[in-house]
Amino acid sequence: MRRIRQGDDVVVIAGKDKGRRGTVLKVVDAERVVVQNVNMVKKHQKGNPYTGVEGGIIEKEMPLHVSNVMLFNPASGKGDRVGFRTLEDGRKVRYYKSNNEVVDAS
């Protein structure tokens, strides 16, 4: 089980985009995540008329290391550490360490 998953609301805690919030678009591997509108770079892309790809300079999100993001806690309005807990019915869920609130409601 991962601490940061696709669709989570996260806060960047280090790097050039420190303090910015966004949604995790993709978990690249065990250590990298792509966050919406964070770590934007300009990429020079060559066009391909066969696939309909237009050439030029495009802006896209690049992956961030998972240690540079924290899960956003709406109760406190800040980033929060995440732990794991097993419920009485046997489900393993994530919870915020600051207020012991369960992240995964389902």
PDB file of C-alpha atoms in Angstrom:
ATOM      1  CA  MET A   1       0.000   0.000   0.000  1.00  0.00           C
ATOM      2  CA  ARG A   2       1.248   3.475  -0.865  1.00  0.00           C
ATOM      3  CA  ARG A   3       1.079   6.597   1.265  1.00  0.00           C
ATOM      4  CA  ILE A   4       0.418   8.793  -1.792  1.00  0.00           C
ATOM      5  CA  ARG A   5      -2.040   7.542  -4.416  1.00  0.00           C
ATOM      6  CA  GLN A   6      -3.520   8.773  -7.674  1.00  0.00           C
ATOM      7  CA  GLY A   7      -6.261  11.334  -7.035  1.00  0.00           C
ATOM      8  CA  ASP A   8      -4.889  12.478  -3.645  1.00  0.00           C
ATOM      9  CA  ASP A   9      -4.703  16.190  -2.845  1.00  0.00           C
ATOM     10  CA  VAL A  10      -1.082  16.975  -1.922  1.00  0.00           C
ATOM     11  CA  VAL A  11       1.113  19.926  -0.879  1.00  0.00           C
ATOM     12  CA  VAL A  12       4.682  20.342  -2.165  1.00  0.00           C
ATOM     13  CA  ILE A  13       7.063  20.741   0.807  1.00  0.00           C
ATOM     14  CA  ALA A  14      10.404  21.182  -0.989  1.00  0.00           C
ATOM     15  CA  GLY A  15      11.790  22.477  -4.259  1.00  0.00           C
ATOM     16  CA  LYS A  16      10.921  25.322  -6.605  1.00  0.00           C
ATOM     17  CA  ASP A  17       7.153  24.816  -6.180  1.00  0.00           C
ATOM     18  CA  LYS A  18       7.190  24.683  -2.375  1.00  0.00           C
ATOM     19  CA  GLY A  19       3.784  25.479  -0.876  1.00  0.00           C
ATOM     20  CA  ARG A  20       1.768  24.719  -4.029  1.00  0.00           C
ATOM     21  CA  ARG A  21      -1.193  22.350  -3.911  1.00  0.00           C
ATOM     22  CA  GLY A  22      -2.373  19.950  -6.557  1.00  0.00           C
ATOM     23  CA  THR A  23      -3.910  16.590  -7.331  1.00  0.00           C
ATOM     24  CA  VAL A  24      -1.775  13.532  -8.043  1.00  0.00           C
ATOM     25  CA  LEU A  25      -2.348  12.693 -11.709  1.00  0.00           C
ATOM     26  CA  LYS A  26      -0.131   9.633 -11.870  1.00  0.00           C
ATOM     27  CA  VAL A  27       2.111   7.500  -9.663  1.00  0.00           C
ATOM     28  CA  VAL A  28       5.106   6.825 -11.934  1.00  0.00           C
ATOM     29  CA  ASP A  29       6.831   4.262  -9.710  1.00  0.00           C
ATOM     30  CA  ALA A  30       7.421   3.646  -6.006  1.00  0.00           C
ATOM     31  CA  GLU A  31       9.311   6.948  -5.614  1.00  0.00           C
ATOM     32  CA  ARG A  32       7.866   9.439  -8.132  1.00  0.00           C
ATOM     33  CA  VAL A  33       4.500  11.157  -8.629  1.00  0.00           C
ATOM     34  CA  VAL A  34       3.141  13.641 -11.176  1.00  0.00           C
ATOM     35  CA  VAL A  35       1.133  16.478  -9.611  1.00  0.00           C
ATOM     36  CA  GLN A  36      -1.269  18.668 -11.596  1.00  0.00           C
ATOM     37  CA  ASN A  37       0.227  22.102 -12.509  1.00  0.00           C
ATOM     38  CA  VAL A  38       3.356  21.519 -10.379  1.00  0.00           C
ATOM     39  CA  ASN A  39       6.954  21.167 -11.645  1.00  0.00           C
ATOM     40  CA  MET A  40       6.006  22.512 -15.072  1.00  0.00           C
ATOM     41  CA  VAL A  41       8.718  22.459 -17.748  1.00  0.00           C
ATOM     42  CA  LYS A  42       8.889  23.635 -21.346  1.00  0.00           C
ATOM     43  CA  LYS A  43       9.536  20.753 -23.722  1.00  0.00           C
ATOM     44  CA  HIS A  44      10.525  21.157 -27.364  1.00  0.00           C
ATOM     45  CA  GLN A  45       8.421  18.612 -29.205  1.00  0.00           C
ATOM     46  CA  LYS A  46       8.887  17.521 -32.784  1.00  0.00           C
ATOM     47  CA  GLY A  47       5.721  17.290 -34.822  1.00  0.00           C
ATOM     48  CA  ASN A  48       4.413  14.062 -36.360  1.00  0.00           C
ATOM     49  CA  PRO A  49       1.826  14.497 -39.114  1.00  0.00           C
ATOM     50  CA  TYR A  50       0.903  10.782 -39.113  1.00  0.00           C
ATOM     51  CA  THR A  51      -0.305  10.795 -35.506  1.00  0.00           C
ATOM     52  CA  GLY A  52      -1.569  14.391 -35.532  1.00  0.00           C
ATOM     53  CA  VAL A  53       0.994  15.609 -32.980  1.00  0.00           C
ATOM     54  CA  GLU A  54       1.764  19.283 -33.486  1.00  0.00           C
ATOM     55  CA  GLY A  55       5.344  20.457 -33.064  1.00  0.00           C
ATOM     56  CA  GLY A  56       6.492  23.359 -30.923  1.00  0.00           C
ATOM     57  CA  ILE A  57       7.188  24.231 -27.322  1.00  0.00           C
ATOM     58  CA  ILE A  58       4.712  22.620 -24.923  1.00  0.00           C
ATOM     59  CA  GLU A  59       4.401  22.872 -21.152  1.00  0.00           C
ATOM     60  CA  LYS A  60       3.993  19.652 -19.198  1.00  0.00           C
ATOM     61  CA  GLU A  61       4.251  18.337 -15.661  1.00  0.00           C
ATOM     62  CA  MET A  62       7.331  16.354 -14.708  1.00  0.00           C
ATOM     63  CA  PRO A  63       7.538  13.834 -11.847  1.00  0.00           C
ATOM     64  CA  LEU A  64       8.414  14.835  -8.279  1.00  0.00           C
ATOM     65  CA  HIS A  65      10.004  12.629  -5.659  1.00  0.00           C
ATOM     66  CA  VAL A  66       7.401  11.332  -3.219  1.00  0.00           C
ATOM     67  CA  SER A  67       9.426  12.697  -0.261  1.00  0.00           C
ATOM     68  CA  ASN A  68       8.793  16.247  -1.536  1.00  0.00           C
ATOM     69  CA  VAL A  69       4.997  16.019  -1.186  1.00  0.00           C
ATOM     70  CA  MET A  70       2.648  15.595   1.787  1.00  0.00           C
ATOM     71  CA  LEU A  71      -0.991  14.584   1.818  1.00  0.00           C
ATOM     72  CA  PHE A  72      -3.244  17.642   2.337  1.00  0.00           C
ATOM     73  CA  ASN A  73      -5.390  17.476   5.473  1.00  0.00           C
ATOM     74  CA  PRO A  74      -8.589  19.532   4.972  1.00  0.00           C
ATOM     75  CA  ALA A  75      -9.250  19.654   8.728  1.00  0.00           C
ATOM     76  CA  SER A  76      -5.994  21.471   9.513  1.00  0.00           C
ATOM     77  CA  GLY A  77      -5.517  23.128   6.115  1.00  0.00           C
ATOM     78  CA  LYS A  78      -1.903  21.921   5.930  1.00  0.00           C
ATOM     79  CA  GLY A  79       0.126  18.947   4.777  1.00  0.00           C
ATOM     80  CA  ASP A  80       0.079  15.978   7.121  1.00  0.00           C
ATOM     81  CA  ARG A  81       1.952  12.746   7.698  1.00  0.00           C
ATOM     82  CA  VAL A  82       0.167   9.509   6.922  1.00  0.00           C
ATOM     83  CA  GLY A  83       0.114   6.225   8.807  1.00  0.00           C
ATOM     84  CA  PHE A  84      -1.569   2.875   8.313  1.00  0.00           C
ATOM     85  CA  ARG A  85      -4.095   1.219  10.586  1.00  0.00           C
ATOM     86  CA  THR A  86      -6.166  -1.962  10.441  1.00  0.00           C
ATOM     87  CA  LEU A  87      -9.846  -1.500  11.292  1.00  0.00           C
ATOM     88  CA  GLU A  88     -12.039  -3.943  13.215  1.00  0.00           C
ATOM     89  CA  ASP A  89     -13.451  -5.384   9.983  1.00  0.00           C
ATOM     90  CA  GLY A  90      -9.936  -6.198   8.760  1.00  0.00           C
ATOM     91  CA  ARG A  91      -9.504  -3.344   6.252  1.00  0.00           C
ATOM     92  CA  LYS A  92      -6.146  -1.580   6.110  1.00  0.00           C
ATOM     93  CA  VAL A  93      -6.646   2.197   5.830  1.00  0.00           C
ATOM     94  CA  ARG A  94      -4.545   5.357   5.821  1.00  0.00           C
ATOM     95  CA  TYR A  95      -4.978   7.951   8.561  1.00  0.00           C
ATOM     96  CA  TYR A  96      -3.664  11.441   9.326  1.00  0.00           C
ATOM     97  CA  LYS A  97      -1.141  11.286  12.159  1.00  0.00           C
ATOM     98  CA  SER A  98      -2.042  14.720  13.581  1.00  0.00           C
ATOM     99  CA  ASN A  99      -5.731  14.061  14.308  1.00  0.00           C
ATOM    100  CA  ASN A 100      -6.081  10.257  13.780  1.00  0.00           C
ATOM    101  CA  GLU A 101      -8.750  10.849  11.103  1.00  0.00           C
ATOM    102  CA  VAL A 102      -9.117   8.119   8.460  1.00  0.00           C
ATOM    103  CA  VAL A 103      -8.178   9.253   4.918  1.00  0.00           C
ATOM    104  CA  ASP A 104      -9.927   6.472   3.004  1.00  0.00           C
ATOM    105  CA  ALA A 105     -13.623   6.788   3.767  1.00  0.00           C
ATOM    106  CA  SER A 106     -14.616   3.848   1.556  1.00  0.00           C
TER     107      SER A 106
END
